[in-house]
PDB file of C-alpha atoms in Angstrom:
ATOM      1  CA  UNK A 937      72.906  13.020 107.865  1.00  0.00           C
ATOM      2  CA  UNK A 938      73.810   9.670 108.866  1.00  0.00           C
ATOM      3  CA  UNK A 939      74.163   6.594 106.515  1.00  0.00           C
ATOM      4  CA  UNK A 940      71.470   4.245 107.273  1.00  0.00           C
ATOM      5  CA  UNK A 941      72.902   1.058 109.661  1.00  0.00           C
ATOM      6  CA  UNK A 942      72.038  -2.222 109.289  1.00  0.00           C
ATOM      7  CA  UNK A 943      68.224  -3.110 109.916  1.00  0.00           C
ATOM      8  CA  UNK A 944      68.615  -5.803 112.085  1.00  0.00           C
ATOM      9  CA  UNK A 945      70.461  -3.304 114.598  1.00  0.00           C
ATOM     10  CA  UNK A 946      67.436  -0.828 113.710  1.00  0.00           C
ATOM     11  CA  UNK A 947      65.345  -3.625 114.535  1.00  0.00           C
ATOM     12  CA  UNK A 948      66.684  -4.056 118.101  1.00  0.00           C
ATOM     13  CA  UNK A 949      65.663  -0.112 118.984  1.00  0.00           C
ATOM     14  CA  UNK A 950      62.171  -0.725 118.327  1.00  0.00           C
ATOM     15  CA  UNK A 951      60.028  -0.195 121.866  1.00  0.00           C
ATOM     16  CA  UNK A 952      56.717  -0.928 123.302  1.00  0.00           C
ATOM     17  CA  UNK A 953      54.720   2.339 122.928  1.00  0.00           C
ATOM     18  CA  UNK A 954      52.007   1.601 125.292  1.00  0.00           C
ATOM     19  CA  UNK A 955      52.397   0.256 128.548  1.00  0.00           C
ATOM     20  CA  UNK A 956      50.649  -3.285 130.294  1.00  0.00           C
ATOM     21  CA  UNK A 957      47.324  -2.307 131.317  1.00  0.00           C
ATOM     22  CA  UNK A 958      45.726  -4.247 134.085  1.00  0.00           C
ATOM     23  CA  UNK A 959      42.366  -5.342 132.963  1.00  0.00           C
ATOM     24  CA  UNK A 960      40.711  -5.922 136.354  1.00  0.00           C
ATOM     25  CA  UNK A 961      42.155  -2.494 137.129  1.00  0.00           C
ATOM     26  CA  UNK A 962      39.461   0.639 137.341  1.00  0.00           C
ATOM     27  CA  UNK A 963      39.253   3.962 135.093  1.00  0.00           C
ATOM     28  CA  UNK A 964      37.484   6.664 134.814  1.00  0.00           C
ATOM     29  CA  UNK A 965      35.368   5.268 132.090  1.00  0.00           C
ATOM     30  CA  UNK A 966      34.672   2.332 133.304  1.00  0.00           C
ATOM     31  CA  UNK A 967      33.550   3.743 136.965  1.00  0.00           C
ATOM     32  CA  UNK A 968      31.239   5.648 134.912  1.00  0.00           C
ATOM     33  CA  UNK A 969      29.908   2.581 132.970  1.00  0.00           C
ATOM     34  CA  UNK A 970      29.467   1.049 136.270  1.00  0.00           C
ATOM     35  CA  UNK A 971      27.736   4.602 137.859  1.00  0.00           C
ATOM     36  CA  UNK A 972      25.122   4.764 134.701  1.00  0.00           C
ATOM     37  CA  UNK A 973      24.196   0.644 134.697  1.00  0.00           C
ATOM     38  CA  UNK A 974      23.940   0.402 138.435  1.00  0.00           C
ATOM     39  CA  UNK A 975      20.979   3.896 137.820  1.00  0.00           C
ATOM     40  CA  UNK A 976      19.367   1.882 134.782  1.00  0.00           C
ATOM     41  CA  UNK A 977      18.820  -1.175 137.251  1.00  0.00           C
ATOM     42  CA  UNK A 978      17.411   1.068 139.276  1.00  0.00           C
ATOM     43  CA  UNK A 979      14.514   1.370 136.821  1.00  0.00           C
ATOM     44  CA  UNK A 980      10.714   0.275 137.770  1.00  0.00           C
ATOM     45  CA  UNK A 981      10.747  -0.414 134.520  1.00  0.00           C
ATOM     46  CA  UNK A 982      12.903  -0.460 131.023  1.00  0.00           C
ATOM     47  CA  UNK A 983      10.272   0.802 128.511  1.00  0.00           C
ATOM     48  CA  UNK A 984      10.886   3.429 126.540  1.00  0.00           C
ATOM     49  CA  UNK A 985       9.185   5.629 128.430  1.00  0.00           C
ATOM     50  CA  UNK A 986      10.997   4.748 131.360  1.00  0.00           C
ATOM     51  CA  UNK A 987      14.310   4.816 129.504  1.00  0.00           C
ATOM     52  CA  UNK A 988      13.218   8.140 127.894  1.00  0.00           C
ATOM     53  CA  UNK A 989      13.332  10.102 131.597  1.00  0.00           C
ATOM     54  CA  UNK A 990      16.752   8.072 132.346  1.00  0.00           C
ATOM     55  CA  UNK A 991      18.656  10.216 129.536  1.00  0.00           C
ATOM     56  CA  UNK A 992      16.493  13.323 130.121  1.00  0.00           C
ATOM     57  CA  UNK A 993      18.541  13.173 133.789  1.00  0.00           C
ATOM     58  CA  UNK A 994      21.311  11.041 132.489  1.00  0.00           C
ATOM     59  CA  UNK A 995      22.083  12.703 128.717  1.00  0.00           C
ATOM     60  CA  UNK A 996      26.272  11.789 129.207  1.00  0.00           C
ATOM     61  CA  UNK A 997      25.396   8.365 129.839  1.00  0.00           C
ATOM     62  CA  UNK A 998      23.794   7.755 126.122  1.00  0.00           C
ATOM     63  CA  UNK A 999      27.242   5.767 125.027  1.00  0.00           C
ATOM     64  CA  UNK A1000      26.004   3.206 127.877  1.00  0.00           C
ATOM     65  CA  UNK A1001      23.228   2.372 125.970  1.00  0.00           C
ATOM     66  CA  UNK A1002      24.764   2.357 122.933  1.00  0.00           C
ATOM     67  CA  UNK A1003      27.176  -0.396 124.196  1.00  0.00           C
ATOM     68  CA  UNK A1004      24.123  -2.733 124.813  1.00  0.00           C
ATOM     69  CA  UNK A1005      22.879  -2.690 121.718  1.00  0.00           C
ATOM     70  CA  UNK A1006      26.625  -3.342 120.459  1.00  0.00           C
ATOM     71  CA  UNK A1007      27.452   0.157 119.230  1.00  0.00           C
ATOM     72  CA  UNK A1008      31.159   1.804 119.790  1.00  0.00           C
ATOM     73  CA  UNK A1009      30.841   5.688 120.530  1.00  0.00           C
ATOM     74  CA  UNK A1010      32.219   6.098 116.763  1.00  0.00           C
ATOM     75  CA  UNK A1011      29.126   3.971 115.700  1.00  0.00           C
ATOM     76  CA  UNK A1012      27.065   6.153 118.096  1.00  0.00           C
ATOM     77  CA  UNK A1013      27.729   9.407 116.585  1.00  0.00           C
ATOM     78  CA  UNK A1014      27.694   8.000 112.807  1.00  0.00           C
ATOM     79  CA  UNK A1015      23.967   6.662 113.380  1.00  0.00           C
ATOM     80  CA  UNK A1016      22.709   9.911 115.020  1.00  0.00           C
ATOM     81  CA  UNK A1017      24.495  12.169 112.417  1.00  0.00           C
ATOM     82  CA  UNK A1018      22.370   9.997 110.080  1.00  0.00           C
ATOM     83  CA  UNK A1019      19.165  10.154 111.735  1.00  0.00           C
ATOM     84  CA  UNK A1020      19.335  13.393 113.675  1.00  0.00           C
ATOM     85  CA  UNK A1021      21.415  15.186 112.191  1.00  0.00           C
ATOM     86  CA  UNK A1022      24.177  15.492 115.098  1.00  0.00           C
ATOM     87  CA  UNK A1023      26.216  13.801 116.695  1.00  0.00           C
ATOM     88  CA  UNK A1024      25.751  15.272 120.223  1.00  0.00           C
ATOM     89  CA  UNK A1025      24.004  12.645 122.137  1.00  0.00           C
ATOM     90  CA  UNK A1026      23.619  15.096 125.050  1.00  0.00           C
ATOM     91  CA  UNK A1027      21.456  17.656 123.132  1.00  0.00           C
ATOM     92  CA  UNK A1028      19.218  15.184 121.972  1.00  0.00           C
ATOM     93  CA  UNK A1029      18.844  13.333 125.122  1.00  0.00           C
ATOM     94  CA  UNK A1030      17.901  17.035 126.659  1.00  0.00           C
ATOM     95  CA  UNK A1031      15.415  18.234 123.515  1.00  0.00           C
ATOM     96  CA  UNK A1032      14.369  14.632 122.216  1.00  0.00           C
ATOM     97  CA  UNK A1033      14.616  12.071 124.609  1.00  0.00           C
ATOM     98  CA  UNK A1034      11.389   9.871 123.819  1.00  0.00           C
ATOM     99  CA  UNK A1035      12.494  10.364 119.724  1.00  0.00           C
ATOM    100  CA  UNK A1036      15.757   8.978 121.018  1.00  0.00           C
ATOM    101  CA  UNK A1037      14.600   5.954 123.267  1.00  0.00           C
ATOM    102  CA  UNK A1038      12.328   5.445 120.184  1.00  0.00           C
ATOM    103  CA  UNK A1039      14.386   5.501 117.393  1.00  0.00           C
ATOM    104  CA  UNK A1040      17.023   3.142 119.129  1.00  0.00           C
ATOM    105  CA  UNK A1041      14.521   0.733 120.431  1.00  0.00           C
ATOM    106  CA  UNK A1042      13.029   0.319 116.774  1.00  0.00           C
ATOM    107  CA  UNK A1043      16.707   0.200 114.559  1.00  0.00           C
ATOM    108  CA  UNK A1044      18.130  -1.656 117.226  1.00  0.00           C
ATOM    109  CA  UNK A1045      15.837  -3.556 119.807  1.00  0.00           C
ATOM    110  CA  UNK A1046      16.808  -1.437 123.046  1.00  0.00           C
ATOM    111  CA  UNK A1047      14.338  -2.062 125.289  1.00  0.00           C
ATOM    112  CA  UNK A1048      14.078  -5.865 124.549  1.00  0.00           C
ATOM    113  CA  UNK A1049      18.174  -6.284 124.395  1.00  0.00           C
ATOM    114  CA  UNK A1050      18.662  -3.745 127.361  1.00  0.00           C
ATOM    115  CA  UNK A1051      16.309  -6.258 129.419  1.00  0.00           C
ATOM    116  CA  UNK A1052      17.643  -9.187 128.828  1.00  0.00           C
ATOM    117  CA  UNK A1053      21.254  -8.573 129.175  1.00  0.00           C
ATOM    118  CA  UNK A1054      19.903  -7.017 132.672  1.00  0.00           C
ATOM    119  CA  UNK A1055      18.617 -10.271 133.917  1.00  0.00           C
ATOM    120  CA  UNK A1056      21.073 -12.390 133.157  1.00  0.00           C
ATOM    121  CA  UNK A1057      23.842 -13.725 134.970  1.00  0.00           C
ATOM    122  CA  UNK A1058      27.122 -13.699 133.716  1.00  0.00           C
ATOM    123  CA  UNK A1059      30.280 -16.090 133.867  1.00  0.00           C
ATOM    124  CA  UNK A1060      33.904 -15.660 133.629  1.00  0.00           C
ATOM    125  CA  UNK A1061      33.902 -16.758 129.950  1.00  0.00           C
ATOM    126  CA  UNK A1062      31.067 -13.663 129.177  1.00  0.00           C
ATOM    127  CA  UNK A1063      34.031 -11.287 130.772  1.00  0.00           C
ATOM    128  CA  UNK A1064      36.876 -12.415 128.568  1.00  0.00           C
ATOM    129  CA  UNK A1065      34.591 -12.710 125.537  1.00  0.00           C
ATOM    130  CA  UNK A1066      33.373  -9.220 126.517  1.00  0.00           C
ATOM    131  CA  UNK A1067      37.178  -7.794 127.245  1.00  0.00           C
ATOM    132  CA  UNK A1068      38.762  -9.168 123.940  1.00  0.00           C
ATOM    133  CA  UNK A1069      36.375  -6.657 122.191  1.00  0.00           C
ATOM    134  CA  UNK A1070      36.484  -4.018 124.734  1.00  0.00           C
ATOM    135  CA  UNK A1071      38.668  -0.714 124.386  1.00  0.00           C
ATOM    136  CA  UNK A1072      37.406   0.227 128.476  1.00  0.00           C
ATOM    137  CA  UNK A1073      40.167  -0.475 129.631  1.00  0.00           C
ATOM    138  CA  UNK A1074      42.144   0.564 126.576  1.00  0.00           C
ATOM    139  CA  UNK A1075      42.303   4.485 126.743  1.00  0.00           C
ATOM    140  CA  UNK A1076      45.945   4.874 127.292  1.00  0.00           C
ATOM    141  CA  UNK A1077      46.638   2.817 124.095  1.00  0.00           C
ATOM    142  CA  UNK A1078      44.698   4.814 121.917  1.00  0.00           C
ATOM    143  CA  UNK A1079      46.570   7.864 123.583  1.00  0.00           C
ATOM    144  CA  UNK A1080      49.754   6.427 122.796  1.00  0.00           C
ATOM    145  CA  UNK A1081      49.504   6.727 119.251  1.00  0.00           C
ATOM    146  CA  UNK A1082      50.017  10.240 119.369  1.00  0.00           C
ATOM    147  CA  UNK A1083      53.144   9.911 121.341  1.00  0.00           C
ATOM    148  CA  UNK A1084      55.859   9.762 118.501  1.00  0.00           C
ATOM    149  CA  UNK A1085      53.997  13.038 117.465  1.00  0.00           C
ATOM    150  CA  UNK A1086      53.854  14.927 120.588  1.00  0.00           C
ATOM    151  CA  UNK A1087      57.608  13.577 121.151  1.00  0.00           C
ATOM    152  CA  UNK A1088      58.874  15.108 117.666  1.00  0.00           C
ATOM    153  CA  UNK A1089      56.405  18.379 117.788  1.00  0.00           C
ATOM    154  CA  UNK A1090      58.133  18.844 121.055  1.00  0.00           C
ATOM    155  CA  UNK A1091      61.668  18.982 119.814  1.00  0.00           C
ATOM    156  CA  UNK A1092      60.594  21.389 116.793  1.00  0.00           C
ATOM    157  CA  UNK A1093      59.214  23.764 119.319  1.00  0.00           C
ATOM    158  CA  UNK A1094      62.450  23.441 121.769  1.00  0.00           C
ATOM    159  CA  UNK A1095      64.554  24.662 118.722  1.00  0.00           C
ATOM    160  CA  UNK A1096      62.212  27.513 118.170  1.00  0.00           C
ATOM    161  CA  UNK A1097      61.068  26.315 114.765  1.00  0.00           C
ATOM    162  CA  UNK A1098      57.892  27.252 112.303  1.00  0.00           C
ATOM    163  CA  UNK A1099      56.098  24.333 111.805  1.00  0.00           C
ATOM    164  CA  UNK A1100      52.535  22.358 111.224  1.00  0.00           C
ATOM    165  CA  UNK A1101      51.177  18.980 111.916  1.00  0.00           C
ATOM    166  CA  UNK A1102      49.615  16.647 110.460  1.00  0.00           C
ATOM    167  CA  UNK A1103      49.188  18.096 106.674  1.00  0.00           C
ATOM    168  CA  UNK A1104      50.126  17.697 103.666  1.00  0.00           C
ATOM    169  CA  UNK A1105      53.652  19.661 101.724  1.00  0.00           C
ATOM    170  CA  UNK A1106      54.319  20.364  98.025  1.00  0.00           C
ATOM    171  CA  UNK A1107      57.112  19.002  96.280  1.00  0.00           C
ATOM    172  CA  UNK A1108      58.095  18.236  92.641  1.00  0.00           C
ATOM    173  CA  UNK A1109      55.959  19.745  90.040  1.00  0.00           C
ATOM    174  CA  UNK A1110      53.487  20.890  92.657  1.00  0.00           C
ATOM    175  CA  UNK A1111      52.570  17.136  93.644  1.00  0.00           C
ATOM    176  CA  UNK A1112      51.224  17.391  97.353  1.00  0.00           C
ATOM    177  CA  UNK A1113      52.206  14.303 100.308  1.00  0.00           C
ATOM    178  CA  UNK A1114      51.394  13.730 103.916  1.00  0.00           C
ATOM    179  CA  UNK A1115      53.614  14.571 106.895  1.00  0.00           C
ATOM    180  CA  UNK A1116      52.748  14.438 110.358  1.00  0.00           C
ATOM    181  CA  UNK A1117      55.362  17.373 110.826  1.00  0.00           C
ATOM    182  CA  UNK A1118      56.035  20.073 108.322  1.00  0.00           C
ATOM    183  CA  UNK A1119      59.091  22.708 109.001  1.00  0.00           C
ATOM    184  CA  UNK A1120      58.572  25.700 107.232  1.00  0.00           C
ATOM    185  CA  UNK A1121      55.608  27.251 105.331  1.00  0.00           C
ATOM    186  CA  UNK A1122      54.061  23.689 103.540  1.00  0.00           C
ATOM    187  CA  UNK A1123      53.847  24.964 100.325  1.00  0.00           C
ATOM    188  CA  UNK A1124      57.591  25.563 100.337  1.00  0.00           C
ATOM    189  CA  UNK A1125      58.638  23.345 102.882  1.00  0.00           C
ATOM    190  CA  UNK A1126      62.153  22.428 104.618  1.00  0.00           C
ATOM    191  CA  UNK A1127      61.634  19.620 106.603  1.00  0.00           C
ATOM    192  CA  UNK A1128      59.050  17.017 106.452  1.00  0.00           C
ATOM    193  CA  UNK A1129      58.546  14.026 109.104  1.00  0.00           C
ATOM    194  CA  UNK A1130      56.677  10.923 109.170  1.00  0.00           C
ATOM    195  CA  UNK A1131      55.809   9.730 113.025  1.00  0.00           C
ATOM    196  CA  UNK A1132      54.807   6.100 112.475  1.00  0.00           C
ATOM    197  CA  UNK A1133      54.363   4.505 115.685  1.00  0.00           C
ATOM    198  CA  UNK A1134      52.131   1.133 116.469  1.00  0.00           C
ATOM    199  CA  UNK A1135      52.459  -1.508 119.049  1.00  0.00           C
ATOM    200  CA  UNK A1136      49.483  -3.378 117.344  1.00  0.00           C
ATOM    201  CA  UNK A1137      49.389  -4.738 113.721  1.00  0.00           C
ATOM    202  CA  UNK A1138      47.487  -4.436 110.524  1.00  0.00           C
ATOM    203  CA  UNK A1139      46.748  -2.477 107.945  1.00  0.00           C
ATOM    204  CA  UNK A1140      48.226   1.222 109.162  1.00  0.00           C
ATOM    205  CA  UNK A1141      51.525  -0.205 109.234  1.00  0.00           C
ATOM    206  CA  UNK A1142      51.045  -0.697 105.277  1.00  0.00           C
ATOM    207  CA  UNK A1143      49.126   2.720 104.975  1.00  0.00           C
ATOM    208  CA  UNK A1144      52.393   4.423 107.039  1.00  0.00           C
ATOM    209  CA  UNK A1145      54.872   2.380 104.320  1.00  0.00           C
ATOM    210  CA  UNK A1146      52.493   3.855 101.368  1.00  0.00           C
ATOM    211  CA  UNK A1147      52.406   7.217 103.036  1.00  0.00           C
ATOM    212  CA  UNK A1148      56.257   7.562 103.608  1.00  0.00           C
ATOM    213  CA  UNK A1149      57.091   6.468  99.734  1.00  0.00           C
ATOM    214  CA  UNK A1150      55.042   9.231  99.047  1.00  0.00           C
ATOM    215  CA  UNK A1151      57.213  11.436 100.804  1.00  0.00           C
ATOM    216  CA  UNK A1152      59.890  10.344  98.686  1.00  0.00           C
ATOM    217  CA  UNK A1153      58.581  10.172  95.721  1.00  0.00           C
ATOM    218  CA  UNK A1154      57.689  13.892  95.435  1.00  0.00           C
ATOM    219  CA  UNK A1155      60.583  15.531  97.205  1.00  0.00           C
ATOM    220  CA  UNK A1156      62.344  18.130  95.945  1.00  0.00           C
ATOM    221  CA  UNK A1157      66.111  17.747  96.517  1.00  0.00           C
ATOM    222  CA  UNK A1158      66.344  20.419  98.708  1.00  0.00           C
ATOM    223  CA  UNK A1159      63.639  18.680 100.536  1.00  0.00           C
ATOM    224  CA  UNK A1160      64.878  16.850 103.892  1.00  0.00           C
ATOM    225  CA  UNK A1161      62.765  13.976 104.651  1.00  0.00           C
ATOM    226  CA  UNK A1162      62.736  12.077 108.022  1.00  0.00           C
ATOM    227  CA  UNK A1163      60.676   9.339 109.335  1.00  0.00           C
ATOM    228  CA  UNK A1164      60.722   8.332 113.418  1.00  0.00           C
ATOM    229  CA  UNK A1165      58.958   4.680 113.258  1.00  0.00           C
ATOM    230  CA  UNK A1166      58.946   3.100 117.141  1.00  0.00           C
ATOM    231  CA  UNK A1167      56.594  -0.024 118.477  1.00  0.00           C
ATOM    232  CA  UNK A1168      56.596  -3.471 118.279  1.00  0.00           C
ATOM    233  CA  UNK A1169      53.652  -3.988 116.009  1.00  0.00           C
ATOM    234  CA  UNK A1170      56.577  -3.459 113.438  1.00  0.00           C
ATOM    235  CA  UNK A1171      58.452  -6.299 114.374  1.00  0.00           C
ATOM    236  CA  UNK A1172      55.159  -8.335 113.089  1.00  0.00           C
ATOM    237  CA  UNK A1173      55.472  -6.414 109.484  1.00  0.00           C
ATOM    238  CA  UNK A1174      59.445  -6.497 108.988  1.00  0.00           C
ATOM    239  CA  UNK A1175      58.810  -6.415 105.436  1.00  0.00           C
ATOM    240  CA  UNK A1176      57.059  -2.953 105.662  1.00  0.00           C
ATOM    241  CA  UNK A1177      59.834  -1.732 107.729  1.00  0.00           C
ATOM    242  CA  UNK A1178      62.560  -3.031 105.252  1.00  0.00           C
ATOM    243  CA  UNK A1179      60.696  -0.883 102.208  1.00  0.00           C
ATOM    244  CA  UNK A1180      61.194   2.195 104.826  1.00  0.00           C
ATOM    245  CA  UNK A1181      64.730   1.334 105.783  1.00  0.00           C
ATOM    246  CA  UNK A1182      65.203   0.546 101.833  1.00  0.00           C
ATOM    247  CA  UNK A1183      64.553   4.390 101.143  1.00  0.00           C
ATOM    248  CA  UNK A1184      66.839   5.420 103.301  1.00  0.00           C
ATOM    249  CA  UNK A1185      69.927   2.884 102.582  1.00  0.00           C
ATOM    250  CA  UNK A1186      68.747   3.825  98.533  1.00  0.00           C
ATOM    251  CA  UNK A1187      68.920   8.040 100.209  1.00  0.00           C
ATOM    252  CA  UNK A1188      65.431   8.568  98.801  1.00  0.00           C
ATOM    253  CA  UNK A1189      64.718   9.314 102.355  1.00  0.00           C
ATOM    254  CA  UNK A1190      67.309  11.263 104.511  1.00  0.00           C
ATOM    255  CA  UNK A1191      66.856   9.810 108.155  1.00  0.00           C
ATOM    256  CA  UNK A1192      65.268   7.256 110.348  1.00  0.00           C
ATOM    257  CA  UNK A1193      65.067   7.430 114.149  1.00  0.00           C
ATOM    258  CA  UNK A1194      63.466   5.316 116.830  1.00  0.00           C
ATOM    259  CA  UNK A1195      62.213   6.725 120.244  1.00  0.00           C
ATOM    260  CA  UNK A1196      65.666   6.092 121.859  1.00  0.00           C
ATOM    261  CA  UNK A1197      67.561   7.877 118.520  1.00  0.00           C
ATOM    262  CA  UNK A1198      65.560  11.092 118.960  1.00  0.00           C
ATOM    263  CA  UNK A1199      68.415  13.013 120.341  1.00  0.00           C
ATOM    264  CA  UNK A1200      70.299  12.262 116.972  1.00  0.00           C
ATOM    265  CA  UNK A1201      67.395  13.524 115.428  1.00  0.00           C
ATOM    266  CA  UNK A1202      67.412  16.541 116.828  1.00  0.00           C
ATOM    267  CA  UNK A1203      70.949  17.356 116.166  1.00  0.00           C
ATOM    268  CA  UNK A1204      69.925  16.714 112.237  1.00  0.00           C
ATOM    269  CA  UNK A1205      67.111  18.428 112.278  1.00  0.00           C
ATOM    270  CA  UNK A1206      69.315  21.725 114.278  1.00  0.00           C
ATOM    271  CA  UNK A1207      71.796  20.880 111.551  1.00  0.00           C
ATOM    272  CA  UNK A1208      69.944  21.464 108.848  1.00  0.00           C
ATOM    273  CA  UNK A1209      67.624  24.177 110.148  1.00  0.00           C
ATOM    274  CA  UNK A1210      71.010  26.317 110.743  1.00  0.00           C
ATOM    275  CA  UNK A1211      72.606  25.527 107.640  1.00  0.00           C
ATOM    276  CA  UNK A1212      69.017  26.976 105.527  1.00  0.00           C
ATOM    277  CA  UNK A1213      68.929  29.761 108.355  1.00  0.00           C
ATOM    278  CA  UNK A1214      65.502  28.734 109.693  1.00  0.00           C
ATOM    279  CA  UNK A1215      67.593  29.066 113.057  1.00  0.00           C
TER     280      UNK A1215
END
């Protein structure tokens, strides 16, 4: 393994993860937004009764009325696990439909909310105030998280490697920690990586610090423990990323790669996996 560099060079590697979306720009989602509000002004009328038919013939569309009444599809699913126990809004919508239309009208005003935002006319300040709380247009960000992942779980599969994703390994005196890549059986593992990647900032980028100390903390020495840390959320949390690139410069970790280093990380990782024979 490498000695760690200097963190202001590491610093420099760091990468956007996602890419610019254009916000005027169309996806799927959002043409079907557009296909399910363009059938519920189509309505004689938005009673519940009324509403009730629309998801007996529309029961995919549900999220769309979940958005007026300001809940996220996460929300969604957490209020009908409570109520109905599930959270498939299409069943539901198919076997319940007026129970559904009546349910959300009376926790959350539907039919009164549903109207009103229907009549009125909207300016260019209701878009932006709309957008800077919207994830629409924000699907291939939320994909991108996974992208360190997919990246390393790639390479361990190239080199014909046992591994496991996103568990937890045992280490010293049977204490257990997270990995987002395990090499080898996790109860007796060889290899553990952290894939840490965020072009956005808050608390995760803590919660990925905590998580990789962990690591450290309860490896055993024969233990190797890498973390791959990419996106330029980091650059906003440079003292999280120090405490990382601490543990390495202090060898309580044994590597740490960026997106553009992961060809030196799979020459350690091949190193080490031949000289313990997993290859």
């Amino acid at each position: 393994m490498s000695d760690a560099g200097d963190f202001d060079d590491y610093l420099k590697t760091l990468g956007r993860l996602t890419s610019h979306v254009d916000p005027t720009a169309s996806t799927p989602e959002a043409e079907r937004i557009t296909a399910a509000t363009g059938s519920l002004g189509e309505l004689l009328d938005t009673d519940v009764a009324g509403l009730a038919a629309w998801v007996r013939d529309h029961p995919a569309d549900v999220p769309v009325l979940g958005l007026a009444v300001g809940l996220s599809q996460e929300k969604l699913k957490n209020v009908l696990r409570d109520h109905f126990g599930t959270t498939g809004w299409h069943g539901v919508a198919r076997t319940q439909p007026v129970d559904l239309v009546t349910w959300l009208d009376t926790e959350f005003d539907l039919v009164r909310t549903l109207r009103t935002q229907l009549e009125r006319t909207y300016t260019f300040a209701d878009i932006l105030v709309a957008r800077a709380g919207s994830r629409v247009t924000a699907t291939r960000a939320g994909a991108s998280g996974r992208r360190i992942e997919d990246e390393i779980e790639s390479i361990a599969q190239d080199l014909g490697l046992d591994y496991t994703t996103r568990s937890r390994f045992t280490g010293r005196n049977g204490r257990t920690a997270p990995a987002d890549l395990i090499i080898g059986d996790p109860d007796t593992a060889d290899i553990v990586v952290a894939a840490k990647g965020f072009d956005s900032t808050g608390s995760k980028l803590t919660d990925a610090v905590r998580e990789i100390e962990e690591m450290a903390e309860v490896r055993l020495p024969r233990q190797l423990v890498l973390a791959v840390i990419d996106g330029i959320g980091w650059k906003s949390r440079q003292a999280d990323l120090r405490r990382i690139h601490q543990l390495w410069d202090d060898r309580q970790i044994d590597g740490m790669y960026t997106l553009v280093s992961l060809d030196r990380f799979r020459d350690d990782v091949r190193e080490f996996a031949t000289l313990r024979r997993l290859i």
